[in-house]
Amino acid sequence: MKALLDLKSNINFTVKEIQDLHDIHHSLDVIKTTVMSLCRRDSNLLTADAALQFMLNKLDHQHNELSERLAISLRKIIKERRTSVSGILQYLHNNEQFYKTIPTETFTTNAEN
């Protein structure tokens, strides 16, 4: 926006378009944070699982169409590629917490819950 004002551009955005840009920014910022976490040298399966859960929870709390569609698509892809090893590692890491929050529930779509 600021760049358009500096250039004295005649391009005008509607409130809806500005809100859409805001939603895109926030959704992609969450995904960027997750990808940065996954790319860390010390990342492992357990931290990757936690990062993905964090990402999906953040997208769910944004309450906009884009984040909902992203979360549904990402859950589908994660579910297709997920193995039982992730759940086993979480159980071995902290079995009490494992039973309080079943990890596979995070990776199912809202329609499946």
C-alpha positions as protocol buffer text, in pm:
chain_id: "A"
residue {
  index: 1
  type: MET
  ca { x: 0 y: 0 z: 0 }
}
residue {
  index: 2
  type: LYS
  ca { x: 272 y: 242 z: 101 }
}
residue {
  index: 3
  type: ALA
  ca { x: 461 y: 179 z: -223 }
}
residue {
  index: 4
  type: LEU
  ca { x: 150 y: 263 z: -427 }
}
residue {
  index: 5
  type: LEU
  ca { x: 108 y: 590 z: -236 }
}
residue {
  index: 6
  type: ASP
  ca { x: 475 y: 677 z: -288 }
}
residue {
  index: 7
  type: LEU
  ca { x: 439 y: 614 z: -661 }
}
residue {
  index: 8
  type: LYS
  ca { x: 115 y: 817 z: -667 }
}
residue {
  index: 9
  type: SER
  ca { x: -53 y: 524 z: -834 }
}
residue {
  index: 10
  type: ASN
  ca { x: -419 y: 533 z: -934 }
}
residue {
  index: 11
  type: ILE
  ca { x: -471 y: 173 z: -824 }
}
residue {
  index: 12
  type: ASN
  ca { x: -730 y: 152 z: -549 }
}
residue {
  index: 13
  type: PHE
  ca { x: -806 y: -152 z: -337 }
}
residue {
  index: 14
  type: THR
  ca { x: -1140 y: -238 z: -190 }
}
residue {
  index: 15
  type: VAL
  ca { x: -1173 y: -325 z: 176 }
}
residue {
  index: 16
  type: LYS
  ca { x: -1231 y: -689 z: 74 }
}
residue {
  index: 17
  type: GLU
  ca { x: -909 y: -696 z: -130 }
}
residue {
  index: 18
  type: ILE
  ca { x: -710 y: -549 z: 157 }
}
residue {
  index: 19
  type: GLN
  ca { x: -860 y: -805 z: 395 }
}
residue {
  index: 20
  type: ASP
  ca { x: -772 y: -1084 z: 149 }
}
residue {
  index: 21
  type: LEU
  ca { x: -412 y: -962 z: 136 }
}
residue {
  index: 22
  type: HIS
  ca { x: -404 y: -950 z: 515 }
}
residue {
  index: 23
  type: ASP
  ca { x: -538 y: -1308 z: 535 }
}
residue {
  index: 24
  type: ILE
  ca { x: -282 y: -1431 z: 281 }
}
residue {
  index: 25
  type: HIS
  ca { x: -1 y: -1265 z: 475 }
}
residue {
  index: 26
  type: HIS
  ca { x: -102 y: -1419 z: 807 }
}
residue {
  index: 27
  type: SER
  ca { x: -158 y: -1767 z: 663 }
}
residue {
  index: 28
  type: LEU
  ca { x: 172 y: -1767 z: 478 }
}
residue {
  index: 29
  type: ASP
  ca { x: 353 y: -1631 z: 783 }
}
residue {
  index: 30
  type: VAL
  ca { x: 239 y: -1934 z: 986 }
}
residue {
  index: 31
  type: ILE
  ca { x: 351 y: -2167 z: 707 }
}
residue {
  index: 32
  type: LYS
  ca { x: 687 y: -1986 z: 681 }
}
residue {
  index: 33
  type: THR
  ca { x: 747 y: -2028 z: 1054 }
}
residue {
  index: 34
  type: THR
  ca { x: 667 y: -2399 z: 1029 }
}
residue {
  index: 35
  type: VAL
  ca { x: 894 y: -2453 z: 729 }
}
residue {
  index: 36
  type: MET
  ca { x: 1178 y: -2272 z: 907 }
}
residue {
  index: 37
  type: SER
  ca { x: 1128 y: -2503 z: 1205 }
}
residue {
  index: 38
  type: LEU
  ca { x: 1125 y: -2812 z: 984 }
}
residue {
  index: 39
  type: CYS
  ca { x: 1446 y: -2702 z: 810 }
}
residue {
  index: 40
  type: ARG
  ca { x: 1647 y: -2660 z: 1128 }
}
residue {
  index: 41
  type: ARG
  ca { x: 1949 y: -2884 z: 1159 }
}
residue {
  index: 42
  type: ASP
  ca { x: 1830 y: -3026 z: 1493 }
}
residue {
  index: 43
  type: SER
  ca { x: 1478 y: -3101 z: 1368 }
}
residue {
  index: 44
  type: ASN
  ca { x: 1361 y: -3458 z: 1408 }
}
residue {
  index: 45
  type: LEU
  ca { x: 1037 y: -3649 z: 1366 }
}
residue {
  index: 46
  type: LEU
  ca { x: 906 y: -3544 z: 1704 }
}
residue {
  index: 47
  type: THR
  ca { x: 975 y: -3173 z: 1653 }
}
residue {
  index: 48
  type: ALA
  ca { x: 838 y: -3194 z: 1298 }
}
residue {
  index: 49
  type: ASP
  ca { x: 515 y: -3342 z: 1431 }
}
residue {
  index: 50
  type: ALA
  ca { x: 488 y: -3064 z: 1689 }
}
residue {
  index: 51
  type: ALA
  ca { x: 557 y: -2799 z: 1422 }
}
residue {
  index: 52
  type: LEU
  ca { x: 284 y: -2937 z: 1197 }
}
residue {
  index: 53
  type: GLN
  ca { x: 36 y: -2945 z: 1486 }
}
residue {
  index: 54
  type: PHE
  ca { x: 128 y: -2585 z: 1570 }
}
residue {
  index: 55
  type: MET
  ca { x: 75 y: -2480 z: 1208 }
}
residue {
  index: 56
  type: LEU
  ca { x: -266 y: -2646 z: 1180 }
}
residue {
  index: 57
  type: ASN
  ca { x: -383 y: -2503 z: 1513 }
}
residue {
  index: 58
  type: LYS
  ca { x: -275 y: -2151 z: 1411 }
}
residue {
  index: 59
  type: LEU
  ca { x: -450 y: -2183 z: 1074 }
}
residue {
  index: 60
  type: ASP
  ca { x: -767 y: -2308 z: 1249 }
}
residue {
  index: 61
  type: HIS
  ca { x: -769 y: -2003 z: 1477 }
}
residue {
  index: 62
  type: GLN
  ca { x: -745 y: -1752 z: 1193 }
}
residue {
  index: 63
  type: HIS
  ca { x: -1109 y: -1810 z: 1094 }
}
residue {
  index: 64
  type: ASN
  ca { x: -1094 y: -1709 z: 730 }
}
residue {
  index: 65
  type: GLU
  ca { x: -1163 y: -1896 z: 409 }
}
residue {
  index: 66
  type: LEU
  ca { x: -803 y: -1915 z: 293 }
}
residue {
  index: 67
  type: SER
  ca { x: -667 y: -2055 z: 620 }
}
residue {
  index: 68
  type: GLU
  ca { x: -952 y: -2308 z: 636 }
}
residue {
  index: 69
  type: ARG
  ca { x: -880 y: -2428 z: 283 }
}
residue {
  index: 70
  type: LEU
  ca { x: -506 y: -2445 z: 352 }
}
residue {
  index: 71
  type: ALA
  ca { x: -563 y: -2641 z: 673 }
}
residue {
  index: 72
  type: ILE
  ca { x: -791 y: -2891 z: 499 }
}
residue {
  index: 73
  type: SER
  ca { x: -542 y: -2944 z: 216 }
}
residue {
  index: 74
  type: LEU
  ca { x: -247 y: -2976 z: 452 }
}
residue {
  index: 75
  type: ARG
  ca { x: -432 y: -3223 z: 675 }
}
residue {
  index: 76
  type: LYS
  ca { x: -510 y: -3436 z: 372 }
}
residue {
  index: 77
  type: ILE
  ca { x: -146 y: -3440 z: 258 }
}
residue {
  index: 78
  type: ILE
  ca { x: -13 y: -3506 z: 610 }
}
residue {
  index: 79
  type: LYS
  ca { x: -262 y: -3787 z: 664 }
}
residue {
  index: 80
  type: GLU
  ca { x: -159 y: -3953 z: 337 }
}
residue {
  index: 81
  type: ARG
  ca { x: 208 y: -3949 z: 436 }
}
residue {
  index: 82
  type: ARG
  ca { x: 180 y: -4008 z: 809 }
}
residue {
  index: 83
  type: THR
  ca { x: 307 y: -4334 z: 957 }
}
residue {
  index: 84
  type: SER
  ca { x: 262 y: -4496 z: 1296 }
}
residue {
  index: 85
  type: VAL
  ca { x: 623 y: -4411 z: 1386 }
}
residue {
  index: 86
  type: SER
  ca { x: 524 y: -4055 z: 1472 }
}
residue {
  index: 87
  type: GLY
  ca { x: 262 y: -4169 z: 1722 }
}
residue {
  index: 88
  type: ILE
  ca { x: 501 y: -4424 z: 1873 }
}
residue {
  index: 89
  type: LEU
  ca { x: 768 y: -4157 z: 1924 }
}
residue {
  index: 90
  type: GLN
  ca { x: 520 y: -3925 z: 2089 }
}
residue {
  index: 91
  type: TYR
  ca { x: 406 y: -4205 z: 2321 }
}
residue {
  index: 92
  type: LEU
  ca { x: 764 y: -4292 z: 2415 }
}
residue {
  index: 93
  type: HIS
  ca { x: 852 y: -3928 z: 2469 }
}
residue {
  index: 94
  type: ASN
  ca { x: 562 y: -3856 z: 2706 }
}
residue {
  index: 95
  type: ASN
  ca { x: 297 y: -4126 z: 2738 }
}
residue {
  index: 96
  type: GLU
  ca { x: 76 y: -3928 z: 2983 }
}
residue {
  index: 97
  type: GLN
  ca { x: 48 y: -3634 z: 2743 }
}
residue {
  index: 98
  type: PHE
  ca { x: -7 y: -3875 z: 2452 }
}
residue {
  index: 99
  type: TYR
  ca { x: -333 y: -4001 z: 2604 }
}
residue {
  index: 100
  type: LYS
  ca { x: -454 y: -3653 z: 2694 }
}
residue {
  index: 101
  type: THR
  ca { x: -436 y: -3533 z: 2334 }
}
residue {
  index: 102
  type: ILE
  ca { x: -454 y: -3804 z: 2072 }
}
residue {
  index: 103
  type: PRO
  ca { x: -213 y: -3672 z: 1804 }
}
residue {
  index: 104
  type: THR
  ca { x: -397 y: -3811 z: 1503 }
}
residue {
  index: 105
  type: GLU
  ca { x: -700 y: -3593 z: 1583 }
}
residue {
  index: 106
  type: THR
  ca { x: -500 y: -3285 z: 1488 }
}
residue {
  index: 107
  type: PHE
  ca { x: -436 y: -3423 z: 1143 }
}
residue {
  index: 108
  type: THR
  ca { x: -795 y: -3510 z: 1058 }
}
residue {
  index: 109
  type: THR
  ca { x: -1023 y: -3263 z: 886 }
}
residue {
  index: 110
  type: ASN
  ca { x: -1307 y: -3101 z: 1076 }
}
residue {
  index: 111
  type: ALA
  ca { x: -1552 y: -3305 z: 869 }
}
residue {
  index: 112
  type: GLU
  ca { x: -1392 y: -3626 z: 992 }
}
residue {
  index: 113
  type: ASN
  ca { x: -1401 y: -3530 z: 1364 }
}
